[in-house]
Coordinates of C-alpha atoms in Angstrom, one line a residue:
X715 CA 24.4 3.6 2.6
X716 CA 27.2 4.6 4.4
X717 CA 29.3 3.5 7.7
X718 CA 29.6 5.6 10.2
X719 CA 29.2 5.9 14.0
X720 CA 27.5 9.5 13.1
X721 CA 24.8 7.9 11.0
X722 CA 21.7 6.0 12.1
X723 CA 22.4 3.2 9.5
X724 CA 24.4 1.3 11.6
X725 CA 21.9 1.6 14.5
X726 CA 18.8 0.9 12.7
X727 CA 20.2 -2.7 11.3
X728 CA 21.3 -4.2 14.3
X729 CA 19.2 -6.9 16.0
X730 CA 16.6 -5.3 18.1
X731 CA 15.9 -6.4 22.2
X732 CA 13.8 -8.2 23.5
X733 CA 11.6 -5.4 25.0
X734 CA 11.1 -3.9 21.7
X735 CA 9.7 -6.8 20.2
X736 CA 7.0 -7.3 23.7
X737 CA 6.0 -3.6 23.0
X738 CA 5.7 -4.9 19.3
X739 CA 3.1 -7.6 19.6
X740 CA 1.5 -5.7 22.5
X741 CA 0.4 -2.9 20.1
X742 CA -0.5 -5.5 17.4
X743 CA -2.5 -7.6 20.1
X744 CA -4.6 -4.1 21.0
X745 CA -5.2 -3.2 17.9
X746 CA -6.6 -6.9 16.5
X747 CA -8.3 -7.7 19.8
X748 CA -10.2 -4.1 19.7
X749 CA -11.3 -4.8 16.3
X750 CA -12.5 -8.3 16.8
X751 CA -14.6 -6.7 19.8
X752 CA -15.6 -3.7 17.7
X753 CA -17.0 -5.9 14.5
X754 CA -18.9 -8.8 15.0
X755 CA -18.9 -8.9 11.1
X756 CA -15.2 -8.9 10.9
X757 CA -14.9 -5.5 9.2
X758 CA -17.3 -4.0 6.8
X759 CA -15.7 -3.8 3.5
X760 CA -15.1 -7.6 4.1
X761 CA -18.9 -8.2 5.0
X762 CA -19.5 -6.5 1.2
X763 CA -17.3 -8.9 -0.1
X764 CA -18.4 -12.0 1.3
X765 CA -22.2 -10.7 1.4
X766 CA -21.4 -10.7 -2.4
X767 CA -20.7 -14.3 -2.2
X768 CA -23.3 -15.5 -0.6
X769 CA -25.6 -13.9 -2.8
X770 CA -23.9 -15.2 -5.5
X771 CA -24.1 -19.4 -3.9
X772 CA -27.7 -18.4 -3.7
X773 CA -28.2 -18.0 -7.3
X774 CA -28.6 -13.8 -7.3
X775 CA -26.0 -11.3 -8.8
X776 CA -23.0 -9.8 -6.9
X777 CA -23.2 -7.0 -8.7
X778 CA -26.8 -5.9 -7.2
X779 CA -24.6 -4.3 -4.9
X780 CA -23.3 -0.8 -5.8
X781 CA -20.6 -1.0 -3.3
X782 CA -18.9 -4.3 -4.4
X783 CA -16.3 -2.6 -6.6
X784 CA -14.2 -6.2 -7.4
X785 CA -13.3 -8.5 -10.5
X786 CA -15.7 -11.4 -10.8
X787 CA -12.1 -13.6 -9.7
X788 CA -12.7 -11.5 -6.3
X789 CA -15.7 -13.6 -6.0
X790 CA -14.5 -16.9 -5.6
X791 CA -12.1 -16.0 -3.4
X792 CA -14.0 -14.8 -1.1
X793 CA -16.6 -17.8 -1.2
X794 CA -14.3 -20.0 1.6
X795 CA -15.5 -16.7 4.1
X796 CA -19.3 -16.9 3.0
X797 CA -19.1 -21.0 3.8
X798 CA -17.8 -19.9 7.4
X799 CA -19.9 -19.0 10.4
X800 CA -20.3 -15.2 11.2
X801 CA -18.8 -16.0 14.9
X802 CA -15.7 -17.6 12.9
X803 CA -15.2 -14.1 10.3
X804 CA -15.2 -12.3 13.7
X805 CA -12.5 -13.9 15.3
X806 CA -10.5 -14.3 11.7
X807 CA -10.6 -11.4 9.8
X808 CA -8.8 -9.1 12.0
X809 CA -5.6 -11.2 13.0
X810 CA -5.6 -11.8 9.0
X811 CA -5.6 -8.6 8.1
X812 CA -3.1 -7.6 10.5
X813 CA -1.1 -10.7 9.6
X814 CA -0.8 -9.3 5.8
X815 CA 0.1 -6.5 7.0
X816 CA 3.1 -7.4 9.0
X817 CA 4.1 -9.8 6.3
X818 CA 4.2 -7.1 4.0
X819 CA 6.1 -5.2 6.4
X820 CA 8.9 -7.8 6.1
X821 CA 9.0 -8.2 2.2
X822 CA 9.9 -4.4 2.6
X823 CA 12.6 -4.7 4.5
X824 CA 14.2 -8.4 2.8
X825 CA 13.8 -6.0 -0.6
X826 CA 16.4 -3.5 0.9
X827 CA 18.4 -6.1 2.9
X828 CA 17.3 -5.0 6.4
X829 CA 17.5 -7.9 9.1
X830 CA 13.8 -9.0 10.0
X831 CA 15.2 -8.9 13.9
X832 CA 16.6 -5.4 13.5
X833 CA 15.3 -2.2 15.0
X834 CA 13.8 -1.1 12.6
X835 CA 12.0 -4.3 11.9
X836 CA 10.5 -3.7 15.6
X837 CA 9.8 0.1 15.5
X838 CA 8.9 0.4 12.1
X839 CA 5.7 -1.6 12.7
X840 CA 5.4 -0.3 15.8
X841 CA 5.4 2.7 14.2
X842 CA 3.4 1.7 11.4
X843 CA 0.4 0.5 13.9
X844 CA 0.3 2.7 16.7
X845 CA 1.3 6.3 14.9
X846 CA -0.4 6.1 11.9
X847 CA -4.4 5.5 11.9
X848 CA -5.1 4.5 8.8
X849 CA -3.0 1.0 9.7
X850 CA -6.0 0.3 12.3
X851 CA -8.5 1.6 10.0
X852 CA -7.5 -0.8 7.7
X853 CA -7.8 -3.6 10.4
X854 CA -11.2 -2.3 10.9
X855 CA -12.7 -2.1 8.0
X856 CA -10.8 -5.4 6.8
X857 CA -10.5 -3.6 3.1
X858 CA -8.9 -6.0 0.7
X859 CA -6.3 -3.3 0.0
X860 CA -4.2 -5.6 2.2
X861 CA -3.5 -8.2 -0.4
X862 CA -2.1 -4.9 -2.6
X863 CA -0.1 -4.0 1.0
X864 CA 1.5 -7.5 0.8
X865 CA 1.9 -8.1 -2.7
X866 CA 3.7 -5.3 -3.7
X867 CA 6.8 -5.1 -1.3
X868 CA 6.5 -9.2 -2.4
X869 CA 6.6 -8.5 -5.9
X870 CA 9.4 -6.0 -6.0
X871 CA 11.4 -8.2 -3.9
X872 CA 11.0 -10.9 -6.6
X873 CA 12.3 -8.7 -9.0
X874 CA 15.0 -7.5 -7.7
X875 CA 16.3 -11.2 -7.0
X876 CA 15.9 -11.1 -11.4
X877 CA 12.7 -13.5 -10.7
X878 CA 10.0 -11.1 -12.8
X879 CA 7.6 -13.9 -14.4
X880 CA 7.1 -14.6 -10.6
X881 CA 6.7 -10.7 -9.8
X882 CA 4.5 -10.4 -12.3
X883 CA 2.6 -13.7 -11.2
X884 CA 2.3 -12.0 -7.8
X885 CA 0.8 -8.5 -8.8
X886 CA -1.6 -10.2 -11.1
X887 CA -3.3 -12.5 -8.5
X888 CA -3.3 -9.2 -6.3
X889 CA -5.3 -7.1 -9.0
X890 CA -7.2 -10.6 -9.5
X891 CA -8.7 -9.8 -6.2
X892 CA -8.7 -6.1 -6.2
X893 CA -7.6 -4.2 -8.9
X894 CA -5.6 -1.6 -7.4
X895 CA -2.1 -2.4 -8.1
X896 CA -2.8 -2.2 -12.0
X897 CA -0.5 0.8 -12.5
X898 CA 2.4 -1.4 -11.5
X899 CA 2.0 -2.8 -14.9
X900 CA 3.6 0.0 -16.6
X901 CA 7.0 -0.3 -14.3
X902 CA 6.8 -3.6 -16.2
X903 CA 6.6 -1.7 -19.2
X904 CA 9.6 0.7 -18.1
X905 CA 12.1 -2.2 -17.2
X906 CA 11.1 -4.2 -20.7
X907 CA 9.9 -7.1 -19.2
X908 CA 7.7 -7.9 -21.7
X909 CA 7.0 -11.7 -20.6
X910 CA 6.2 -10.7 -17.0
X911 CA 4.5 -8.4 -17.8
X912 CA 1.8 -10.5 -20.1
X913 CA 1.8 -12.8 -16.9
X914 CA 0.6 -9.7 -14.8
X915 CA -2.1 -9.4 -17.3
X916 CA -2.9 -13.0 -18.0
X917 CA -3.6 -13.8 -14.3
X918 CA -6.2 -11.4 -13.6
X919 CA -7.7 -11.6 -16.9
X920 CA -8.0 -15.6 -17.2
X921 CA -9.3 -15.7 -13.3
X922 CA -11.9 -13.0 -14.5
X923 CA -13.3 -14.5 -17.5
X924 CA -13.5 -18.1 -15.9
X925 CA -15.3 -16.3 -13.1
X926 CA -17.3 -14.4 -15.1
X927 CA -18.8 -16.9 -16.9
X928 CA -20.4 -18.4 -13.8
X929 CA -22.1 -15.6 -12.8
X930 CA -25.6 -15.0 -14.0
X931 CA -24.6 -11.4 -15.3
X932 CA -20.8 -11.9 -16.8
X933 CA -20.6 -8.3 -18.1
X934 CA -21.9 -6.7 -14.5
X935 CA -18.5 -5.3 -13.9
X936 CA -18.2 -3.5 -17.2
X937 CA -22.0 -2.8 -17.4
X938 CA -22.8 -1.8 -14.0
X939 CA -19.1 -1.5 -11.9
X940 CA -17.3 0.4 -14.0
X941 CA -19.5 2.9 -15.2
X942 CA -20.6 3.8 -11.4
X943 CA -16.8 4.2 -10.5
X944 CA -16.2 6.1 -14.0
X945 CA -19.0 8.6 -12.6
X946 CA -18.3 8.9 -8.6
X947 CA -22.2 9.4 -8.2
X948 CA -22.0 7.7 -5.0
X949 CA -22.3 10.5 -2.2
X950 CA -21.7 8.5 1.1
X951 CA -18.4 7.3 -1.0
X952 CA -17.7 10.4 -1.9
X953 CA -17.4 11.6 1.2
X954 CA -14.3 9.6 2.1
X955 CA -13.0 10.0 -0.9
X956 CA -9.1 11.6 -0.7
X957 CA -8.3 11.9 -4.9
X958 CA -8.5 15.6 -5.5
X959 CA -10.6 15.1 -8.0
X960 CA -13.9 14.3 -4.8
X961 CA -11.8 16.8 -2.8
X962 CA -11.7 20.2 -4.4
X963 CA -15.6 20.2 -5.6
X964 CA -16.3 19.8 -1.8
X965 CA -14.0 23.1 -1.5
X966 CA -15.7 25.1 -4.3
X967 CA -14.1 23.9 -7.5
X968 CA -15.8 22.9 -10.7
X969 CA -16.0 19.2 -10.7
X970 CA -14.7 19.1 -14.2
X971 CA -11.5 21.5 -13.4
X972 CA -10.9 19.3 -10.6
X973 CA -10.5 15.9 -12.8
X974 CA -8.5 17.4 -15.0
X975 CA -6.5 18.7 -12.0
X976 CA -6.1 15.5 -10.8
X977 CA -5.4 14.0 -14.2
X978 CA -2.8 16.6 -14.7
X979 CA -0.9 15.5 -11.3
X980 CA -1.5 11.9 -12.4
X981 CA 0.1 12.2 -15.8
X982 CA 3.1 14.2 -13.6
X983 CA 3.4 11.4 -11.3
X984 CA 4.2 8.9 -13.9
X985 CA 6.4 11.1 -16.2
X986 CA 8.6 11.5 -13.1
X987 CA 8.3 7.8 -12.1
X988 CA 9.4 7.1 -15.5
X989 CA 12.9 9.5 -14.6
X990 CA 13.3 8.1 -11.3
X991 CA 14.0 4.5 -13.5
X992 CA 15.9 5.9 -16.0
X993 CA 18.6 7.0 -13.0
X994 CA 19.2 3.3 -13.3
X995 CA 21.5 4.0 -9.7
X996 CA 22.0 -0.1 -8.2
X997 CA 20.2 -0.5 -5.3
X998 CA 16.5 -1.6 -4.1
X999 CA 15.7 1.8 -4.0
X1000 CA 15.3 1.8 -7.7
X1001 CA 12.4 -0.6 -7.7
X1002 CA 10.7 0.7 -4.6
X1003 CA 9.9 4.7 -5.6
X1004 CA 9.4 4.1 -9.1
X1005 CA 6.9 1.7 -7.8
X1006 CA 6.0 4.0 -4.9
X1007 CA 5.4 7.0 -7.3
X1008 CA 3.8 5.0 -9.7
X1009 CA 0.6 4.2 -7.1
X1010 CA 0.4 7.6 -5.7
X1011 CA 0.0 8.9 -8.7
X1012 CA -3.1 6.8 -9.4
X1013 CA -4.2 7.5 -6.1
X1014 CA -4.4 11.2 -7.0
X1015 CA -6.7 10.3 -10.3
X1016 CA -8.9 7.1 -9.2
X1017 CA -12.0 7.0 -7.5
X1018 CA -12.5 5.9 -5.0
X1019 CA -9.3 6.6 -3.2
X1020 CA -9.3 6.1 0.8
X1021 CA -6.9 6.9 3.5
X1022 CA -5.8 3.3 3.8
X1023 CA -4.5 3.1 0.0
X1024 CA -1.2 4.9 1.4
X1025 CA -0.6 1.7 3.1
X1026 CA 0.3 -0.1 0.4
X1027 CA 3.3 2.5 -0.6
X1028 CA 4.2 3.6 2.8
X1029 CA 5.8 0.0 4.3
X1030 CA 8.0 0.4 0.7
X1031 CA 8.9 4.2 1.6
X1032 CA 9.7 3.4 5.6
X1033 CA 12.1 0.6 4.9
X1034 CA 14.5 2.4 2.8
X1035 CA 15.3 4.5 6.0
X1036 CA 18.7 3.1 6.1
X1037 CA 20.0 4.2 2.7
X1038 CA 21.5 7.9 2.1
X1039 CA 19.9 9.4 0.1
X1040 CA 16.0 7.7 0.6
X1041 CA 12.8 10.0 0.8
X1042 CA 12.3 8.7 4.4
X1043 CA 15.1 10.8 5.4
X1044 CA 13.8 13.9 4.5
X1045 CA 11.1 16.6 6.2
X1046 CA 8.5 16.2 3.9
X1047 CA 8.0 12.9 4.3
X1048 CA 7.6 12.8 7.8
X1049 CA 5.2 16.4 7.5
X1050 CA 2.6 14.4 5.3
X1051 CA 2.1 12.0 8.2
X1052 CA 1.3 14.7 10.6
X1053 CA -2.6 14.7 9.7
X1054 CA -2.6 10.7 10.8
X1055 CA -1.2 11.0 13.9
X1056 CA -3.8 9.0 16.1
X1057 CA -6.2 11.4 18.8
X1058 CA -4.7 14.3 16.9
X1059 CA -8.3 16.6 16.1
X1060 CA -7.4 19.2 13.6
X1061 CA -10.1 22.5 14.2
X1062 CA -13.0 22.1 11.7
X1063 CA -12.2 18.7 10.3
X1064 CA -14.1 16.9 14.0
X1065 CA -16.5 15.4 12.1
X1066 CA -15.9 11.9 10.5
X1067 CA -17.4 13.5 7.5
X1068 CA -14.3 16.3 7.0
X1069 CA -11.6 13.3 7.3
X1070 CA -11.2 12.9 4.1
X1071 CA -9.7 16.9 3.9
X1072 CA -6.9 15.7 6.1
X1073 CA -6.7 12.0 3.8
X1074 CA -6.3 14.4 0.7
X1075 CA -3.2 16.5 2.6
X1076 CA -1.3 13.8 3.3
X1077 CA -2.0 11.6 -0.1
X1078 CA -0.9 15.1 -1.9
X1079 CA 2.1 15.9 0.3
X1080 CA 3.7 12.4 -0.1
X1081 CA 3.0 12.2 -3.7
X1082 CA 4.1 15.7 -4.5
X1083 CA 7.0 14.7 -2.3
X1084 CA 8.0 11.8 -4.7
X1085 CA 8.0 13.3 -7.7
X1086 CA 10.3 16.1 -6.0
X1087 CA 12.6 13.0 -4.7
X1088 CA 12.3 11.5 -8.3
X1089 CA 13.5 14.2 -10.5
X1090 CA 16.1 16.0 -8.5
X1091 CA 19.5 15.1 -9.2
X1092 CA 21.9 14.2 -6.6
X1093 CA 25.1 12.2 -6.5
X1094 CA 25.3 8.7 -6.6
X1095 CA 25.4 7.7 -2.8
X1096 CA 27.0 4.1 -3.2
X1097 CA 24.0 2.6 -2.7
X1098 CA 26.5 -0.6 -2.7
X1099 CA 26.5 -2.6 0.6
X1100 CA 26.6 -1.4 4.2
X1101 CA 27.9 -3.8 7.2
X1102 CA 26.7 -2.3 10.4
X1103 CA 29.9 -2.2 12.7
X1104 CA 30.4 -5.3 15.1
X1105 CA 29.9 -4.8 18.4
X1106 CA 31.0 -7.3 21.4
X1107 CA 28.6 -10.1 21.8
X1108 CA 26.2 -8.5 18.8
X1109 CA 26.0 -10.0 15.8
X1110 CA 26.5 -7.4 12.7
X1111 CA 23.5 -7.3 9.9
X1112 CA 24.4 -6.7 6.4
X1113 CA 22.2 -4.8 4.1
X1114 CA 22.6 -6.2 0.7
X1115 CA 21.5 -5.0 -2.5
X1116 CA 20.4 -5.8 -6.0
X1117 CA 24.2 -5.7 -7.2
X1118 CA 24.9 -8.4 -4.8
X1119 CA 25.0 -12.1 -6.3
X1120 CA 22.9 -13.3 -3.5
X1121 CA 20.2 -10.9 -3.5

């Protein structure tokens, strides 16, 4: 990054007021306290979840349900919420959820050396919860993609302080519980972090087997799970569905020419993600779009894939505002968040049916946009450290990087 009174650096990483912090938890407070009078359930993709669990305590299979999509490990985690009260999920779930959310929020930003009382610690969730729906949609539903919200910007910020058995530690419970940050394994693979990443697959993998074997079905995930996710026969899914692959057949395209579409764009995504960490430029932004690029491009190929699954990439994305040279700072990534702008009705996509068409533009845009941001070659930005200027009575932040001995 660079100092400057004509950049927005310097701005961003100083400490925030007090009034933007009180417009911070006001907008937090709506949106938990909607949702907790909204859901008396706690959200619905929880209520799969722990419904799952209780079936389970009472000596039936989880898997009877087609919609619980989880590792067997998923399953005992979630038996603590089927041992609670209904009235207690209700009044717990949200402020969780949102909780995860916030905490991932601020792994983001310790990962590129922002200030957790700067700016844009304030407007970025701000920002985050009251301009972007699919942050409240998340709170409603109460989706377990929130662990993979928190545990990525966690795990990348252990490995850039070197601590990668940890990181990898980290991303395996995550896919332990939902196993949708598996493609983070092969940035493992790219950095040659061979012992971190056997942790990554050692956690999920042991919890899932001990689990398994106290089920009355162990194989249901492979038998039943997996083959109904392999085939997307699920039509109410399906309709929520962003992937191009559930997209484009809704538009007219042969289902199978749409897969390989999307497989295609997949295998693009990671070749490029694989250039963005040969750069090898110091810097957090290293880690967080290789990372970044990495899930959207599995987001383009997986089924399902839902609106709220660019929430676990975005929080990375956002917090690298600061640096020169970051894809926050250009149009494009700003254009794919148009479509989520909150009360904004695009003409024939009213129904809640349609959403998925505008889900689908922005996951495209954003991933097309990393790859772009990935391979194009630009000049090495000093991505060293930036000290905002010191103002009277102010204290300045530093933004440190990876190169720094104390990051």
């Amino acid at each position: 990054m660079r100092k400057g009174k004509s950049d927005i650096s310097g701005w961003l990483v100083r400490r925030a007021r007090r009034q933007l912090w009180v417009v911070l938890v006001a907008v937090l407070g709506a949106v938990t306290a909607h949702v907790t009078r909204s859901t008396p359930d706690g959200g619905m993709d929880n209520a799969i979840v722990v419904q799952a669990a209780r079936t389970w305590l009472a000596g039936g299979s989880p898997y009877d349900d087609p919609h619980f999509l989880y590792l067997p490990s998923a399953l005992l985690a979630a038996v603590p919420q089927a041992l609670l009260p209904q009235d207690a999920l209700r009044f717990l779930v949200p402020p969780a959820v949102t909780g995860c959310l916030a905490a991932g929020w601020a792994c983001a930003l310790r990962l590129h050396g922002v200030p957790l009382r700067s700016r844009l610690a304030a407007l970025g969730l701000t920002g985050l919860a009251a301009g972007f729906s699919p942050f409240a949609h998340l709170v409603l539903l109460a989706n377990w993609t929130v662990t993979a919200a928190l545990a990525l910007p966690l795990g990348l910020l252990l490995a850039g302080r070197g601590r990668w058995l940890a990181a990898g530690a980290v991303i395996g419970a995550a896919v332990a519980l939902k196993p949708l940050l598996a493609p983070v394994a092969l940035l493992f693979v790219f950095a040659r972090r061979r012992r971190a990443l056997g942790v990554l697959v050692l956690v999920p993998t042991g919890a899932s087997a001990v689990s398994a074997l106290l089920l009355p079905d162990p194989a249901g995930f492979l038998t039943r799970t997996l083959p109904f996710l392999l085939r997307g026969d699920d039509t109410f899914v399906r309709l929520y569905e962003a992937s191009p692959a559930a997209v484009l057949p809704r538009l007219g395209v042969p289902e199978p020419l749409a897969e390989a579409l999307a497989v295609l764009a997949c295998a693009a995504g990671v070749i490029c993600a694989y250039r963005r960490w040969r750069r090898a430029d110091p810097g957090p932004l290293r880690l967080a779009e290789t990372a970044a690029t990495l899930m959207l491009s599995a987001f383009l190929v997986s089924r399902p894939s839902y609106d709220h699954y660019v929430l676990v990439v975005l929080p990375l994305l956002l917090a690298g505002l600061p640096y020169v040279g970051s894809v926050a700072r250009g149009p494009w990534f700003w254009l794919a968040l148009v479509p989520q702008i909150p009360g904004l009705t695009w003409p024939f996509l009213e129904p809640g049916r349609r959403r998925a068409f505008k889900d689908a533009v922005t996951l495209c845009t954003l991933a097309v946009t990393m790859m772009c941001h990935c391979v194009r070659a630009r000049p090495f930005q000093g991505a060293a450290a930036f000290v905002a200027p010191r103002r009277e009575g102010e204290a300045a932040g530093k933004v440190r990087t990876s190169s720094d001995p104390a990051f």
